[in-house]
Amino acid sequence: TRLLGKVLLEAVGKPLIILMLERVSRSKLMNEIWLATSEERDDDLLSSVVEKAGYNIFRGSLDNVLSRFWHIGKQEKADAIVRLTGDCPLHDPKVIDAVINHFIKNLKNVDYVSNVLPSTYPDGLDTEVFTFSTLDFAYQNATSRFDIEHVVPSIRKMAVEKGRESNFFGPADFSHLRWTVDEPEDYELIKKVFEDLYPVKKDFGWMDVIAWQTKDPQRLQINSMHKRNAGLTKSDKGRNK
């Protein structure tokens, strides 16, 4: 990322991570919400902000992100895990619940469900659901640096190979829209979204953002120069290291 401390940048007077947690807390199907971060001093401020706001936080290995998820799942006796990324302040609880519901309906036949294979939602609404047993297997058998730094690639690969993966599709293809925060232009866009929509309707939905963005063509251009999942693409080159 070129935007250090991005999740603590503010919009409408609140850190982006808190705005995201406010939004995802409206999910009706997630039993608990945890922020998984590292034990490094660099994450002390993030941990403090999140704890003071009343949200659950787990601190673990900086590099072994997979272990953070495993420890939370084990500690909370979870049957399934919903993975969301903290640099996506526009996460929509209705989208999250739709993906979870798709997982529940197909539980006998799936280990992993997402809305990213292929992506039809804007970049920033990525939602992945997988069984704890699949996470446990991935954790116990992870061998590469890539697999421990990135939670889902090995889980996803296993599910696809076993034919136990399913995708939840949006109503149309909006995958060209970028709502994640990784670059200064991303922050500029997200800040404008919250400034315009949050004061009127705190629980505005993703279709409200679509309407806002398409109303003015310039809003579509603010961060259009950045590619979807560019960071993961770069790190994927070192997968076997």
Coordinates of C-alpha atoms in Angstrom, one line a residue:
T1 CA 0.0 0.0 0.0
R2 CA 1.0 3.6 -0.6
L3 CA -1.3 4.8 2.1
L4 CA 0.2 4.1 5.5
G5 CA -2.2 4.0 8.5
K6 CA -5.0 3.9 6.0
V7 CA -7.7 2.3 8.2
L8 CA -7.2 5.1 10.8
L9 CA -7.7 7.9 8.2
E10 CA -11.0 9.7 9.0
A11 CA -14.2 10.5 7.2
V12 CA -17.1 12.4 8.9
G13 CA -14.9 12.6 12.0
K14 CA -14.4 8.9 12.5
P15 CA -11.6 6.4 11.6
L16 CA -12.5 4.4 8.5
I17 CA -12.1 1.1 10.5
I18 CA -14.8 2.3 12.9
L19 CA -17.1 3.3 10.1
M20 CA -16.6 -0.2 8.6
L21 CA -17.2 -1.9 11.9
E22 CA -20.4 0.1 12.4
R23 CA -21.6 -1.1 9.0
V24 CA -20.8 -4.8 9.3
S25 CA -22.2 -4.9 12.9
R26 CA -25.6 -4.5 11.3
S27 CA -25.3 -8.0 9.8
K28 CA -28.0 -10.3 11.1
L29 CA -26.2 -13.5 10.4
M30 CA -22.7 -13.0 12.0
N31 CA -22.7 -14.0 15.6
E32 CA -19.4 -12.2 16.5
I33 CA -17.2 -9.7 14.9
W34 CA -13.4 -9.7 15.5
L35 CA -10.6 -7.5 14.2
A36 CA -7.5 -9.6 13.7
T37 CA -4.3 -7.6 13.8
S38 CA -0.7 -8.0 14.8
E39 CA 1.2 -7.7 18.2
E40 CA 3.6 -5.2 16.7
R41 CA 3.9 -1.7 18.2
D42 CA 2.8 -0.2 14.9
D43 CA -0.7 -1.7 15.5
D44 CA -1.0 -0.4 19.1
L45 CA -3.0 2.7 18.1
L46 CA -5.3 0.7 15.9
S47 CA -6.0 -1.8 18.7
S48 CA -6.6 1.0 21.2
V49 CA -9.1 2.8 18.8
V50 CA -11.0 -0.4 18.1
E51 CA -11.1 -1.5 21.8
K52 CA -12.3 1.9 23.0
A53 CA -15.1 1.7 20.4
G54 CA -16.2 -1.5 22.1
Y55 CA -15.3 -4.1 19.4
N56 CA -13.5 -7.4 19.8
I57 CA -9.8 -7.5 18.9
F58 CA -7.3 -10.3 18.5
R59 CA -3.6 -9.7 18.3
G60 CA -1.2 -12.3 16.9
S61 CA 1.6 -12.9 14.5
L62 CA 2.5 -10.1 12.1
D63 CA 3.4 -12.5 9.2
N64 CA 1.2 -15.5 10.0
V65 CA -2.2 -14.0 9.3
L66 CA -3.7 -17.5 8.8
S67 CA -2.8 -18.3 12.5
R68 CA -4.8 -15.2 13.7
F69 CA -7.9 -16.5 12.0
W70 CA -7.3 -20.0 13.3
H71 CA -6.8 -18.9 16.9
I72 CA -10.0 -16.8 16.9
G73 CA -12.0 -19.6 15.4
K74 CA -10.7 -22.1 17.9
Q75 CA -11.1 -19.7 20.8
E76 CA -14.7 -18.9 19.9
K77 CA -15.6 -22.5 18.8
A78 CA -16.7 -21.2 15.4
D79 CA -18.4 -23.5 12.8
A80 CA -17.7 -21.0 10.0
I81 CA -15.6 -17.9 9.4
V82 CA -16.6 -14.8 7.4
R83 CA -13.5 -13.0 6.1
L84 CA -13.7 -9.3 5.4
T85 CA -10.8 -7.0 4.9
G86 CA -10.3 -3.9 7.1
D87 CA -9.5 -1.5 4.2
C88 CA -13.0 -1.7 2.8
P89 CA -15.2 0.9 4.7
L90 CA -18.2 0.5 2.5
H91 CA -18.9 -3.2 3.3
D92 CA -22.6 -3.7 3.2
P93 CA -24.3 -6.0 5.9
K94 CA -27.0 -7.0 3.4
V95 CA -24.4 -8.2 0.9
I96 CA -22.5 -10.0 3.7
D97 CA -25.7 -11.7 4.9
A98 CA -26.6 -12.7 1.3
V99 CA -23.3 -14.5 0.9
I100 CA -23.7 -16.1 4.3
N101 CA -27.2 -17.2 3.4
H102 CA -25.9 -18.7 0.2
F103 CA -23.3 -20.6 2.3
I104 CA -26.0 -21.9 4.7
K105 CA -28.3 -23.0 2.0
N106 CA -25.6 -25.0 0.3
L107 CA -23.8 -26.2 3.4
K108 CA -24.0 -29.9 2.5
N109 CA -22.1 -29.3 -0.7
V110 CA -19.6 -26.4 0.1
D111 CA -16.6 -25.6 2.2
Y112 CA -16.1 -22.1 0.7
V113 CA -18.5 -19.5 -0.6
S114 CA -17.6 -16.0 -1.8
N115 CA -18.7 -13.3 -4.2
V116 CA -15.3 -13.1 -5.9
L117 CA -15.1 -16.1 -8.2
P118 CA -15.9 -14.3 -10.3
S119 CA -16.3 -10.8 -8.9
T120 CA -19.6 -9.0 -9.8
Y121 CA -19.6 -6.6 -6.8
P122 CA -17.4 -3.5 -6.5
D123 CA -13.9 -4.1 -5.2
G124 CA -14.5 -3.4 -1.5
L125 CA -17.5 -5.6 -0.9
D126 CA -15.5 -8.9 -1.1
T127 CA -17.0 -11.4 1.3
E128 CA -15.7 -15.0 1.9
V129 CA -17.3 -17.7 4.1
F130 CA -15.6 -21.0 4.9
T131 CA -15.9 -23.8 7.4
F132 CA -13.6 -23.9 10.4
S133 CA -12.7 -27.4 9.5
T134 CA -11.3 -26.2 6.2
L135 CA -9.5 -23.4 7.9
D136 CA -8.1 -25.9 10.4
F137 CA -6.8 -28.1 7.6
A138 CA -5.2 -25.2 5.8
Y139 CA -3.5 -24.0 9.1
Q140 CA -2.2 -27.4 10.0
N141 CA -0.8 -28.0 6.5
A142 CA 0.4 -24.5 5.4
T143 CA 4.0 -24.8 4.1
S144 CA 4.7 -21.6 2.1
R145 CA 5.1 -18.1 3.2
F146 CA 2.3 -17.0 0.8
D147 CA -0.2 -19.4 2.4
I148 CA 0.4 -18.1 5.9
E149 CA 0.4 -14.4 4.9
H150 CA -2.8 -14.7 2.9
V151 CA -5.7 -16.4 4.6
V152 CA -7.8 -17.8 1.8
P153 CA -5.8 -18.8 -1.3
S154 CA -5.1 -22.3 0.0
I155 CA -8.7 -22.7 1.4
R156 CA -10.1 -21.5 -1.9
K157 CA -7.8 -23.8 -3.9
M158 CA -8.8 -26.8 -1.8
A159 CA -12.5 -26.1 -2.1
V160 CA -12.3 -25.7 -5.9
E161 CA -10.3 -28.9 -6.4
K162 CA -12.9 -30.8 -4.3
G163 CA -15.8 -29.2 -6.1
R164 CA -17.0 -27.7 -2.8
E165 CA -16.8 -24.0 -3.8
S166 CA -19.7 -21.8 -4.8
N167 CA -20.0 -18.2 -5.9
F168 CA -22.7 -15.7 -5.1
F169 CA -23.5 -13.3 -8.0
G170 CA -24.6 -9.7 -7.8
P171 CA -27.6 -8.4 -9.7
A172 CA -25.2 -7.0 -12.4
D173 CA -21.5 -6.7 -13.0
F174 CA -20.2 -3.8 -11.0
S175 CA -16.7 -5.2 -10.6
H176 CA -15.1 -2.3 -12.4
L177 CA -15.8 0.0 -9.4
R178 CA -13.2 0.3 -6.8
W179 CA -14.2 1.0 -3.2
T180 CA -11.2 -0.3 -1.3
V181 CA -8.7 2.0 0.3
D182 CA -5.1 1.4 -0.8
E183 CA -4.1 4.6 -2.6
P184 CA -4.6 8.4 -1.9
E185 CA -7.2 8.5 -4.7
D186 CA -9.2 5.7 -3.0
Y187 CA -9.3 7.6 0.2
E188 CA -10.5 10.7 -1.7
L189 CA -13.4 8.8 -3.1
I190 CA -14.4 7.1 0.1
K191 CA -14.2 10.3 2.1
K192 CA -16.6 12.0 -0.4
V193 CA -19.0 9.1 -0.2
F194 CA -19.3 9.3 3.6
E195 CA -19.4 13.1 3.5
D196 CA -22.3 13.1 1.1
L197 CA -24.3 10.0 2.3
Y198 CA -23.6 9.4 6.0
P199 CA -25.2 12.6 7.4
V200 CA -28.4 11.8 5.5
K201 CA -28.6 8.0 6.1
K202 CA -26.0 6.4 8.3
D203 CA -26.8 2.9 7.1
F204 CA -26.7 3.8 3.4
G205 CA -26.4 0.7 1.2
W206 CA -24.1 -0.2 -1.6
M207 CA -26.8 0.6 -4.2
D208 CA -26.9 4.1 -2.7
V209 CA -23.2 4.4 -3.4
I210 CA -23.8 3.2 -7.0
A211 CA -26.5 5.9 -7.5
W212 CA -24.2 8.6 -6.0
Q213 CA -21.2 7.6 -8.1
T214 CA -23.1 7.3 -11.4
K215 CA -24.9 10.6 -10.9
D216 CA -21.6 12.4 -11.6
P217 CA -19.2 10.8 -14.2
Q218 CA -16.2 12.6 -12.5
R219 CA -16.8 10.4 -9.4
L220 CA -16.2 7.3 -11.5
Q221 CA -12.8 8.7 -12.5
I222 CA -11.3 9.6 -9.1
N223 CA -9.5 6.3 -8.5
S224 CA -10.1 4.5 -11.8
M225 CA -6.4 4.4 -12.6
H226 CA -5.8 1.7 -10.0
K227 CA -6.3 -2.0 -10.7
R228 CA -8.4 -4.5 -8.7
N229 CA -6.3 -6.7 -6.3
A230 CA -3.0 -5.4 -7.6
G231 CA -1.2 -6.0 -4.3
L232 CA -2.2 -9.7 -4.2
T233 CA -1.2 -10.1 -7.8
K234 CA 2.3 -8.9 -6.9
S235 CA 2.6 -11.2 -3.9
D236 CA 1.3 -14.2 -5.8
K237 CA 4.6 -14.2 -7.7
G238 CA 6.3 -15.3 -4.6
R239 CA 3.8 -18.0 -3.7
N240 CA 6.3 -20.9 -3.7
K241 CA 8.9 -19.2 -1.6

